[in-house]
Coordinates of C-alpha atoms in Angstrom, one line a residue:
Chain A
M151 CA 2.6 -17.3 38.4
K152 CA 0.0 -19.8 37.5
R153 CA -2.3 -17.1 36.3
E154 CA 0.4 -16.0 34.1
V155 CA 1.0 -19.6 32.5
W156 CA -2.8 -19.5 31.7
Q157 CA -2.6 -16.3 30.1
H158 CA 0.2 -17.4 27.7
V159 CA -1.6 -20.5 26.9
L160 CA -4.8 -18.5 26.0
I161 CA -2.7 -16.0 23.9
H162 CA -1.1 -18.9 22.1
A163 CA -4.6 -20.5 21.3
V164 CA -5.8 -17.3 20.1
L165 CA -3.0 -16.6 17.9
V166 CA -2.6 -20.0 16.5
L167 CA -6.5 -19.8 15.5
L168 CA -6.4 -16.5 14.0
G169 CA -3.0 -17.3 12.4
C170 CA -4.8 -20.2 10.8
V171 CA -7.5 -18.0 9.4
F172 CA -4.9 -15.6 7.9
I173 CA -2.7 -18.2 6.5
L174 CA -5.3 -20.6 5.1
P175 CA -5.7 -18.7 1.9
L176 CA -1.9 -18.9 1.1
A177 CA -1.8 -22.5 2.3
W178 CA -4.8 -23.1 0.0
M179 CA -2.8 -21.4 -2.8
V180 CA 0.4 -23.4 -2.4
G181 CA -1.6 -26.7 -2.2
T182 CA -3.6 -25.9 -5.2
S183 CA -0.5 -25.2 -7.1
L184 CA 0.7 -28.8 -6.7
K185 CA -2.7 -30.2 -7.7
T186 CA -3.8 -31.8 -10.9
A187 CA -6.4 -29.6 -13.0
T188 CA -9.3 -32.1 -12.1
E189 CA -8.1 -31.7 -8.2
A190 CA -8.1 -28.2 -8.3
T191 CA -11.6 -27.5 -9.5
A192 CA -13.1 -30.9 -7.7
D193 CA -16.2 -30.6 -5.6
P194 CA -16.2 -31.1 -2.8
P195 CA -12.6 -29.6 -2.7
V196 CA -9.7 -31.8 -2.5
I197 CA -7.6 -30.9 0.5
A198 CA -4.1 -32.1 -0.5
P199 CA -3.1 -33.5 -3.9
A200 CA -2.8 -37.2 -4.1
V201 CA 0.8 -36.7 -5.6
A202 CA 2.5 -33.4 -5.8
Q203 CA 2.7 -32.0 -9.2
W204 CA 5.9 -30.1 -9.2
Q205 CA 5.8 -29.8 -13.1
N206 CA 3.0 -27.3 -12.6
Y207 CA 5.5 -24.9 -11.9
S208 CA 7.7 -25.4 -14.9
D209 CA 4.4 -25.5 -16.9
A210 CA 3.2 -22.2 -15.4
I211 CA 6.4 -20.5 -15.9
T212 CA 6.9 -21.6 -19.6
Y213 CA 3.2 -21.1 -20.4
G214 CA 2.5 -19.2 -23.6
Q215 CA 6.0 -19.9 -24.9
E216 CA 4.6 -21.5 -28.1
S217 CA 2.3 -18.9 -29.3
L218 CA 4.5 -16.1 -28.4
G219 CA 7.8 -17.4 -29.2
Y220 CA 9.3 -16.3 -25.8
V221 CA 8.8 -17.1 -22.3
P222 CA 6.5 -14.3 -21.0
F223 CA 7.1 -15.1 -17.2
F224 CA 10.7 -14.7 -17.7
V225 CA 10.3 -11.2 -19.7
Y226 CA 7.8 -10.1 -17.1
A227 CA 10.3 -11.2 -14.1
R228 CA 13.2 -9.2 -16.0
N229 CA 11.1 -6.3 -16.5
T230 CA 10.0 -6.3 -12.8
L231 CA 13.6 -6.5 -11.6
L232 CA 14.6 -3.8 -13.9
Y233 CA 11.7 -1.6 -12.5
C234 CA 12.6 -2.5 -8.8
I235 CA 16.4 -1.8 -9.2
L236 CA 16.0 1.6 -10.7
F237 CA 13.0 2.6 -8.4
V238 CA 14.7 1.4 -5.1
A239 CA 18.1 2.8 -5.9
G240 CA 16.3 6.2 -7.0
V241 CA 14.4 6.2 -3.9
V242 CA 17.3 5.4 -1.3
V243 CA 19.7 8.2 -3.0
S244 CA 17.4 10.9 -3.4
N245 CA 15.6 10.6 -0.1
S246 CA 18.9 10.0 2.0
I247 CA 20.4 13.2 0.7
V248 CA 17.1 15.3 0.7
A249 CA 16.5 14.1 4.3
Y250 CA 19.9 14.9 5.5
S251 CA 19.2 18.3 4.5
F252 CA 16.1 18.6 6.4
A253 CA 17.6 17.1 9.3
R254 CA 21.0 18.3 10.0
L255 CA 21.5 21.4 7.8
R256 CA 20.1 24.9 8.5
W257 CA 18.8 26.9 5.7
R258 CA 16.3 29.7 5.2
G259 CA 12.8 28.3 4.6
R260 CA 13.7 24.9 6.0
N261 CA 10.6 24.5 8.4
V262 CA 8.1 25.9 5.9
A263 CA 9.6 23.6 3.3
F264 CA 9.2 20.6 5.6
A265 CA 5.6 21.4 6.6
A266 CA 4.7 21.8 2.7
T267 CA 6.3 18.3 2.1
L268 CA 4.2 16.6 4.8
A269 CA 1.0 18.6 3.7
T270 CA 1.4 16.8 0.1
M271 CA 1.1 13.6 1.8
M272 CA -2.8 14.4 1.9
I273 CA -3.0 14.7 -1.8
P274 CA -4.8 11.8 -3.3
F275 CA -3.1 10.4 -6.2
P276 CA -5.9 10.9 -8.9
V277 CA -5.5 14.7 -8.4
I278 CA -2.0 14.6 -9.9
M279 CA -2.4 11.6 -11.9
V280 CA -4.0 13.4 -15.2
P281 CA -1.3 16.3 -15.5
I282 CA 1.8 13.8 -14.9
F283 CA 0.3 11.5 -17.4
T284 CA 0.0 14.5 -20.0
L285 CA 3.5 15.5 -18.8
F286 CA 4.9 12.2 -19.8
V287 CA 2.9 12.5 -23.1
K288 CA 4.6 15.5 -24.0
L289 CA 8.2 13.9 -23.3
D290 CA 7.1 11.1 -25.3
W291 CA 7.9 8.9 -22.5
V292 CA 4.5 6.8 -22.6
G293 CA 5.3 3.1 -23.5
T294 CA 8.7 3.3 -21.9
F295 CA 9.7 2.5 -18.3
R296 CA 11.0 6.0 -17.4
P297 CA 7.6 7.3 -16.1
L298 CA 7.7 4.6 -13.4
W299 CA 11.3 5.1 -12.2
V300 CA 12.4 8.6 -13.0
P301 CA 10.1 10.3 -10.4
A302 CA 11.8 8.1 -7.7
W303 CA 14.9 9.9 -8.1
F304 CA 13.4 13.3 -7.1
G305 CA 12.2 12.4 -3.5
S306 CA 9.1 11.5 -1.9
A307 CA 7.4 13.1 1.1
F308 CA 6.9 9.9 3.1
S309 CA 10.6 8.4 2.6
I310 CA 11.8 12.0 3.4
F311 CA 10.0 12.0 6.5
L312 CA 10.9 8.7 7.6
L313 CA 14.7 9.1 7.0
R314 CA 14.7 12.8 8.5
Q315 CA 13.3 11.5 11.9
F316 CA 16.0 8.8 12.0
F317 CA 19.0 11.1 10.9
R318 CA 17.9 13.6 13.8
T319 CA 18.6 10.9 16.4
I320 CA 22.4 10.9 15.5
P321 CA 24.3 13.2 17.6
M322 CA 25.4 16.5 16.2
E323 CA 28.8 16.2 17.7
L324 CA 29.7 13.5 15.3
S325 CA 29.4 15.9 12.4
E326 CA 31.0 18.8 14.2
A327 CA 33.9 16.6 15.0
A328 CA 34.3 15.7 11.4
K329 CA 33.9 19.3 10.2
I330 CA 36.6 20.4 12.4
D331 CA 38.9 17.8 10.9
G332 CA 38.4 19.2 7.5
C333 CA 35.6 16.9 6.3
S334 CA 33.0 18.3 3.7
E335 CA 29.5 18.2 4.0
W336 CA 29.1 15.5 1.4
G337 CA 31.7 13.7 3.2
I338 CA 30.0 13.7 6.6
F339 CA 26.9 12.5 4.8
T340 CA 28.5 9.7 2.9
K341 CA 31.1 8.5 5.7
I342 CA 29.3 9.2 9.0
V343 CA 25.7 9.7 8.7
A344 CA 24.6 7.5 6.1
P345 CA 26.3 4.5 7.5
L346 CA 25.0 5.0 10.9
A347 CA 21.4 5.2 9.5
K348 CA 21.5 1.8 7.7
P349 CA 18.6 0.3 9.4
A350 CA 16.2 3.1 8.4
I351 CA 17.6 3.2 4.8
A352 CA 17.0 -0.5 4.7
V353 CA 13.5 0.1 5.7
V354 CA 12.9 2.7 3.3
A355 CA 14.4 0.4 0.5
L356 CA 12.1 -2.4 1.6
F357 CA 9.0 -0.3 1.4
A358 CA 10.3 1.0 -2.0
F359 CA 10.9 -2.6 -3.3
M360 CA 7.3 -3.7 -2.1
A361 CA 5.7 -0.7 -3.9
A362 CA 7.6 -1.3 -7.2
W363 CA 7.0 -5.1 -7.0
N364 CA 3.2 -4.7 -6.4
D365 CA 2.6 -1.7 -8.4
F366 CA -0.3 -2.2 -10.6
L367 CA -1.9 1.2 -11.6
G368 CA 1.6 2.5 -13.0
P369 CA 2.4 -0.2 -15.4
L370 CA -1.2 -0.2 -16.4
I371 CA -1.2 3.5 -17.4
Y372 CA 2.3 3.7 -19.1
L373 CA 3.1 0.1 -20.4
H374 CA 1.3 -0.9 -23.4
S375 CA 3.1 -3.7 -25.2
Q376 CA 3.0 -7.2 -23.9
D377 CA 6.9 -7.7 -23.8
Q378 CA 6.9 -4.6 -21.5
F379 CA 4.5 -6.0 -18.7
T380 CA 5.6 -6.6 -15.0
L381 CA 4.7 -9.3 -13.2
S382 CA 1.7 -7.8 -11.4
L383 CA 0.3 -6.7 -14.9
G384 CA 1.5 -9.9 -16.8
L385 CA -0.3 -12.2 -14.0
Q386 CA -3.5 -10.4 -14.8
F387 CA -3.0 -11.2 -18.5
Y388 CA -2.3 -14.8 -17.5
R389 CA -5.7 -15.1 -16.1
S390 CA -7.5 -14.2 -19.2
Q391 CA -5.2 -16.4 -21.3
Q392 CA -5.3 -19.4 -18.9
G393 CA -9.1 -19.4 -18.4
A394 CA -9.9 -21.8 -15.6
Q395 CA -6.4 -23.3 -15.3
W396 CA -6.5 -22.6 -11.6
H397 CA -3.4 -25.0 -10.8
L398 CA -1.1 -23.1 -13.1
L399 CA -2.2 -19.7 -12.0
M400 CA -1.9 -20.5 -8.4
A401 CA 1.8 -21.8 -9.1
A402 CA 2.5 -18.7 -11.0
S403 CA 1.3 -16.5 -8.1
T404 CA 3.3 -18.4 -5.5
V405 CA 6.4 -17.9 -7.6
V406 CA 5.6 -14.0 -7.6
I407 CA 4.8 -14.1 -3.9
A408 CA 7.7 -16.1 -2.6
P409 CA 10.5 -13.6 -2.9
V410 CA 8.8 -10.8 -1.0
I411 CA 7.6 -13.3 1.7
V412 CA 11.6 -14.4 2.0
L413 CA 12.8 -10.9 2.3
F414 CA 10.3 -10.1 5.0
F415 CA 10.9 -13.1 7.2
F416 CA 14.6 -12.1 7.3
T417 CA 14.1 -8.5 7.8
Q418 CA 10.9 -8.3 10.2
R419 CA 12.6 -7.0 13.2
L420 CA 14.4 -4.2 11.2
F421 CA 11.3 -3.4 9.6
I422 CA 9.2 -2.7 12.8
Q423 CA 12.2 -1.0 14.5
G424 CA 12.6 1.3 11.5
I425 CA 8.9 2.3 11.7
A426 CA 9.1 2.8 15.4
A427 CA 12.1 5.1 14.6
T428 CA 9.8 7.4 12.5
G429 CA 8.4 8.8 15.9
L430 CA 5.0 7.3 15.1
K431 CA 5.0 5.8 18.4
G432 CA 2.8 7.4 21.0
Chain B
M235 CA 27.2 30.3 3.9
S236 CA 26.0 27.1 5.3
S237 CA 22.5 27.7 3.7
R238 CA 24.1 27.0 0.3
N239 CA 24.8 23.4 1.1
G240 CA 21.2 22.9 2.6
Y241 CA 19.8 24.2 -0.8
L242 CA 22.1 22.0 -2.7
F243 CA 21.4 18.8 -0.8
A244 CA 17.3 19.5 -0.9
M245 CA 17.7 20.2 -4.6
P246 CA 16.2 16.9 -5.8
W247 CA 13.2 17.5 -3.7
F248 CA 12.9 21.0 -4.8
I249 CA 12.9 19.8 -8.4
G250 CA 10.7 16.6 -7.6
F251 CA 8.3 18.8 -5.6
G252 CA 7.8 21.5 -8.3
V253 CA 7.8 19.1 -11.3
F254 CA 5.7 15.9 -9.8
L255 CA 3.7 17.8 -7.2
A256 CA 3.1 21.7 -7.3
Y257 CA 2.7 21.6 -11.2
P258 CA 0.3 19.0 -11.2
I259 CA -1.8 20.2 -8.6
F260 CA -2.2 23.7 -10.4
A261 CA -2.5 22.0 -13.9
S262 CA -5.2 19.7 -12.5
V263 CA -7.3 22.7 -11.0
Y264 CA -7.0 24.4 -14.5
F265 CA -7.7 21.1 -16.4
S266 CA -10.8 20.7 -14.3
F267 CA -12.3 23.6 -16.0
T268 CA -11.5 22.6 -19.4
E269 CA -12.3 20.1 -21.9
Y270 CA -9.1 18.1 -22.7
S271 CA -8.6 14.9 -24.5
V272 CA -4.6 15.1 -24.4
L273 CA -4.6 15.2 -28.2
K274 CA -5.9 18.7 -28.5
P275 CA -5.2 21.6 -26.4
P276 CA -7.5 22.1 -23.4
I277 CA -10.7 24.2 -24.2
W278 CA -11.8 26.5 -21.4
V279 CA -15.4 25.3 -20.3
G280 CA -15.9 27.2 -17.0
T281 CA -17.7 25.1 -14.2
D282 CA -19.1 22.8 -17.0
N283 CA -17.5 19.7 -15.7
Y284 CA -18.7 20.2 -12.2
S285 CA -22.2 21.0 -13.2
T286 CA -22.2 17.8 -15.4
L287 CA -21.0 15.9 -12.5
V288 CA -24.0 16.5 -10.1
G289 CA -26.3 15.3 -12.9
D290 CA -24.1 12.3 -13.5
E291 CA -25.7 9.0 -12.1
V292 CA -22.6 7.0 -12.3
F293 CA -20.7 9.7 -10.5
W294 CA -23.2 9.5 -7.5
K295 CA -23.4 5.7 -7.8
T296 CA -19.5 5.4 -7.4
L297 CA -19.2 7.9 -4.7
V298 CA -21.8 6.0 -2.6
N299 CA -20.1 2.6 -3.2
T300 CA -16.8 4.3 -2.2
L301 CA -18.4 6.0 1.0
L302 CA -20.1 2.6 1.9
F303 CA -16.8 0.7 1.4
A304 CA -15.1 2.9 3.7
A305 CA -17.8 3.0 6.3
M306 CA -17.5 -0.8 6.5
F307 CA -13.7 -1.0 6.1
V308 CA -12.3 1.6 8.2
P309 CA -13.8 0.6 11.5
L310 CA -13.5 -3.1 11.0
A311 CA -9.8 -2.5 10.1
T312 CA -9.1 -0.5 13.0
V313 CA -10.5 -3.0 15.4
V314 CA -8.6 -6.0 13.7
A315 CA -5.2 -4.3 13.2
F316 CA -5.2 -3.0 16.8
G317 CA -6.4 -6.1 18.3
L318 CA -3.7 -8.1 16.3
A319 CA -1.0 -5.7 17.2
L320 CA -1.9 -6.0 21.0
L321 CA -1.8 -9.7 20.8
L322 CA 1.6 -9.7 18.9
N323 CA 2.9 -7.2 21.5
T324 CA 2.9 -9.7 24.2
K325 CA 5.8 -11.6 25.4
V326 CA 5.1 -15.2 24.3
R327 CA 7.4 -17.7 22.3
F328 CA 7.5 -17.8 18.6
M329 CA 6.8 -14.1 18.3
P330 CA 8.7 -13.6 14.9
F331 CA 6.9 -16.4 13.6
Y332 CA 3.5 -15.2 14.6
R333 CA 4.4 -11.6 13.3
T334 CA 5.3 -12.9 9.8
V335 CA 2.2 -15.0 9.8
F336 CA -0.2 -12.0 10.1
F337 CA 2.0 -9.6 7.9
V338 CA 2.6 -11.9 5.2
P339 CA -1.1 -11.5 3.5
S340 CA -0.2 -7.9 3.0
L341 CA 2.9 -8.7 0.9
V342 CA 0.8 -10.6 -1.6
P343 CA 0.6 -8.5 -4.9
V344 CA -2.7 -7.4 -5.2
V345 CA -3.5 -9.2 -8.7
S346 CA -2.5 -12.7 -7.0
L347 CA -4.7 -11.6 -3.8
V348 CA -7.6 -10.9 -6.0
I349 CA -7.2 -14.1 -8.1
L350 CA -6.9 -16.1 -5.1
W351 CA -10.0 -14.7 -3.2
M352 CA -12.3 -14.7 -6.2
W353 CA -11.7 -18.3 -6.1
L354 CA -12.2 -18.6 -2.3
F355 CA -15.4 -16.5 -2.9
N356 CA -16.7 -18.9 -5.5
G357 CA -20.4 -19.4 -4.9
E358 CA -20.3 -23.3 -5.5
H359 CA -17.0 -24.8 -4.7
G360 CA -15.2 -21.8 -3.1
L361 CA -13.5 -22.6 0.1
I362 CA -15.4 -20.1 2.0
N363 CA -19.0 -21.5 1.3
V364 CA -17.7 -25.1 1.6
A365 CA -16.6 -24.3 5.1
L366 CA -20.0 -22.5 5.9
G367 CA -21.8 -25.5 4.3
T368 CA -20.1 -27.8 6.8
V369 CA -21.5 -25.7 9.7
G370 CA -25.0 -25.8 8.0
I371 CA -25.0 -22.1 6.7
E372 CA -25.7 -21.7 3.0
G373 CA -23.2 -19.1 1.7
P374 CA -24.1 -16.4 -0.7
N375 CA -22.8 -16.2 -4.3
W376 CA -20.5 -13.5 -2.9
L377 CA -19.3 -12.0 -6.1
G378 CA -22.4 -12.7 -8.0
T379 CA -25.1 -10.6 -6.0
V380 CA -25.2 -6.9 -5.4
E381 CA -25.6 -7.2 -1.5
W382 CA -22.3 -9.3 -1.1
S383 CA -20.1 -8.1 -3.5
K384 CA -18.9 -5.1 -1.3
P385 CA -18.5 -7.3 1.8
A386 CA -16.6 -9.7 -0.2
I387 CA -14.2 -6.8 -1.1
V388 CA -14.1 -5.6 2.5
L389 CA -13.2 -9.1 3.9
M390 CA -10.6 -9.4 1.2
S391 CA -9.1 -6.2 2.1
L392 CA -9.0 -6.9 6.0
W393 CA -6.8 -9.8 5.1
G394 CA -4.1 -7.3 4.1
V395 CA -4.4 -5.2 7.5
G396 CA -0.6 -6.1 7.9
N397 CA 0.5 -2.5 7.2
A398 CA -1.5 -0.8 9.8
M399 CA -0.8 -3.7 12.2
V400 CA 3.0 -3.3 12.2
I401 CA 2.3 0.7 12.6
Y402 CA 0.3 -0.2 15.8
L403 CA 2.9 -2.6 16.9
A404 CA 5.6 0.1 16.6
G405 CA 3.5 2.6 18.6
L406 CA 2.7 -0.1 21.4
Q407 CA 6.4 -0.9 21.6
G408 CA 6.9 2.7 22.6
V409 CA 4.6 2.5 25.9
P410 CA 6.9 2.6 28.9
A411 CA 7.0 -0.8 30.7
S412 CA 6.9 1.2 34.1
L413 CA 3.5 2.3 33.5
Y414 CA 2.3 -1.4 33.3
E415 CA 4.2 -2.2 36.4
A416 CA 2.5 0.6 38.1
A417 CA -0.9 -0.7 37.1
D418 CA 0.0 -4.2 38.2
L419 CA 0.8 -2.7 41.8
D420 CA -2.8 -1.4 41.8
G421 CA -4.1 -4.9 40.6
A422 CA -5.4 -3.8 37.4
S423 CA -6.6 -6.4 35.1
A424 CA -5.5 -6.8 31.6
W425 CA -8.7 -5.2 30.2
Q426 CA -8.1 -2.4 32.7
K427 CA -4.6 -1.9 31.6
T428 CA -5.6 -2.0 28.0
K429 CA -8.3 0.7 28.1
N430 CA -6.5 2.8 30.8
V431 CA -2.9 2.7 29.8
T432 CA -2.5 1.4 26.3
V433 CA -5.3 2.9 24.3
P434 CA -4.5 6.6 25.5
L435 CA -1.0 6.4 25.0
V436 CA -1.2 5.2 21.5
S437 CA -4.1 7.3 20.6
P438 CA -2.1 9.5 18.2
V439 CA -1.3 6.3 16.2
I440 CA -4.7 5.3 16.2
L441 CA -5.5 8.6 14.9
F442 CA -2.9 8.5 11.9
N443 CA -3.9 5.0 11.0
V444 CA -7.5 5.9 10.8
V445 CA -6.9 9.0 8.7
M446 CA -4.5 7.1 6.5
S447 CA -7.1 4.3 6.3
V448 CA -9.8 6.9 5.3
I449 CA -7.6 8.2 2.4
H450 CA -6.8 4.7 1.1
S451 CA -10.3 3.4 1.1
M452 CA -11.5 6.4 -0.6
Q453 CA -8.8 5.6 -3.4
I454 CA -9.7 2.1 -3.7
F455 CA -8.8 0.7 -7.2
T456 CA -6.8 -2.1 -7.8
Q457 CA -8.8 -4.6 -6.0
P458 CA -12.1 -4.0 -7.7
Y459 CA -10.5 -3.3 -11.0
V460 CA -9.0 -6.7 -11.2
M461 CA -12.2 -8.3 -10.0
S462 CA -14.0 -6.9 -12.7
E463 CA -13.2 -3.8 -14.9
D464 CA -16.8 -2.4 -15.1
G465 CA -17.6 -3.1 -11.4
S466 CA -20.3 -6.0 -12.1
P467 CA -22.8 -7.0 -10.8
S468 CA -24.7 -3.9 -11.6
R469 CA -21.9 -1.6 -10.9
S470 CA -22.0 -2.7 -7.4
I471 CA -18.3 -2.6 -7.0
Y472 CA -17.8 0.3 -9.5
F473 CA -15.8 2.6 -7.2
Y474 CA -14.9 6.2 -7.6
S475 CA -11.4 5.7 -8.8
M476 CA -12.4 3.2 -11.3
Y477 CA -14.9 5.7 -12.9
L478 CA -12.3 8.4 -12.8
F479 CA -9.8 6.1 -14.4
D480 CA -12.1 5.1 -17.2
N481 CA -13.1 8.7 -17.8
A482 CA -9.3 9.7 -18.0
F483 CA -7.9 6.8 -20.0
K484 CA -10.8 5.2 -21.6
Y485 CA -13.1 8.3 -22.6
H486 CA -10.1 10.4 -22.6
K487 CA -12.1 13.1 -20.8
M488 CA -9.0 14.2 -18.8
G489 CA -11.0 17.6 -17.7
Y490 CA -13.8 15.6 -16.3
A491 CA -11.5 13.3 -14.6
S492 CA -9.8 16.0 -13.2
A493 CA -12.9 17.7 -11.6
M494 CA -13.8 14.4 -10.1
A495 CA -10.3 14.1 -8.5
W496 CA -11.0 17.4 -6.8
I497 CA -14.2 16.4 -5.6
M498 CA -12.3 13.4 -4.2
F499 CA -9.9 15.7 -2.4
L500 CA -12.6 17.8 -1.0
V501 CA -14.3 14.6 0.3
I502 CA -11.3 13.1 1.9
F503 CA -10.3 16.7 3.4
F504 CA -13.7 16.8 4.9
L505 CA -13.6 13.4 6.4
T506 CA -10.1 14.0 7.6
L507 CA -11.3 17.1 9.4
V508 CA -14.2 15.2 11.0
A509 CA -11.6 12.7 12.2
L510 CA -9.4 15.3 13.7
K511 CA -12.4 17.3 15.3
F512 CA -13.7 14.0 16.7
A513 CA -10.1 13.2 18.1
E514 CA -9.6 16.5 19.5
K515 CA -10.6 15.9 23.1
R516 CA -9.9 12.0 23.0
V517 CA -6.3 11.9 21.8
H518 CA -3.6 11.9 24.2
Y519 CA -0.5 13.7 23.2
E520 CA 2.7 13.1 25.4
G521 CA 3.6 16.1 27.4
G522 CA 0.5 18.2 26.4

């Protein structure tokens, strides 16, 4: 018993120590976002601001308003939100339907198609990057948001795989009973299977949200005018604009990071369970 | 009869697979044998792109840079992510809090992450060198020297091992408690339990993570690109994907970029085969 107590103390000590190393950069970022310009670049560094400069946040958010005539941060935020909503909706709808087919319907060639789907996860993005770009050039979609979200409505291998694994754990008897009661396949999917798979669908949605929220390469390739930029791209632009205004840059970064952290904190159990459900566990 | 429903439900993916995967894969093979600037139709040049690559100094430089990065990052990331997952799988209090702390860095948008770390790495008043200074070590000018710029990117990337860590954690939770109880009865130490029960049972997850991590390392782009678009100092952080991106979208050499992409695919394919071969006798699959 005593040995166990010591073990727990040791584990806590290691976790706290490593946790500090992991959280320090973020804490430093939040701390800096509340410093004055002089404190932010002081040498030796100032640990905490003498007076928390909350107006840094409003300064950072409204930065560039005078020169551009609009508030770039709000425009970036609106663009990012639009991208996220269209992307997440597409990922959830298309992959649920397709995964349902792979998990619970019988059709000729299903196993071959599934193997081919898994194999495509090996293809590095640069291989398909150029032809997809030229395709969107031909469609005249470059400079619009469509190249970013339209493909999401046609399924992706990883999400299909994750949802399929989960759908397979739902007893087939439920579907059969519904079929006897005269329920259509679409009805079984929307009324029985999809509601039972909510945790897995939530994980796929969360992954999709993070991918869109953080996407840099996509907007970099397809969005060219500044009023179309997303936050991830806009933040980069901020940097060159603001030069050495670290405190404002850190405030802007904090605002971008905060929603994702809050989202994860409330969904972390679901998140880990969802990944366990993919069958990746030993 | 029921086959029809199956095809109908899978239809979005059939279209997506065809348009956004199969077509691009074939087109990219074709482009790699052409000179193509998007504005004009592709011109067939045979294997010219590939033979030019062999003599292209920058191609070799970026390939070596990327392989060096992967060689540093993959082993370190595996050890750190797996070690953290082991700790986070113990039954001590405040676990949701600890898990969030270690996962949160991987949620940070890459651009914010890079800006933050460029500042932490600052040679004069960056937090890292100031901390090193307090224990009497004079830190290097991380991002300004050829020797330290790559390790800086490795360190920065290690900070975001959260994704791999969560996958390990999910794997660890699948190890039956009965096996640990049996090991306890035999008087096994924590180290013996880890080595003889945990590692063999989650070895498929380790293999999966190592392969994914190799694939991602070979494609590293955003972090170094945001740090310095031209990979300075002296192209020491000019990576393969950056050169590929520049060829495609800066120099409009789509054919050349496609050839580079296929070389990348072959390198990844070869490394994956090596990992699988290495794993053959070491990875334990349940029931066989």
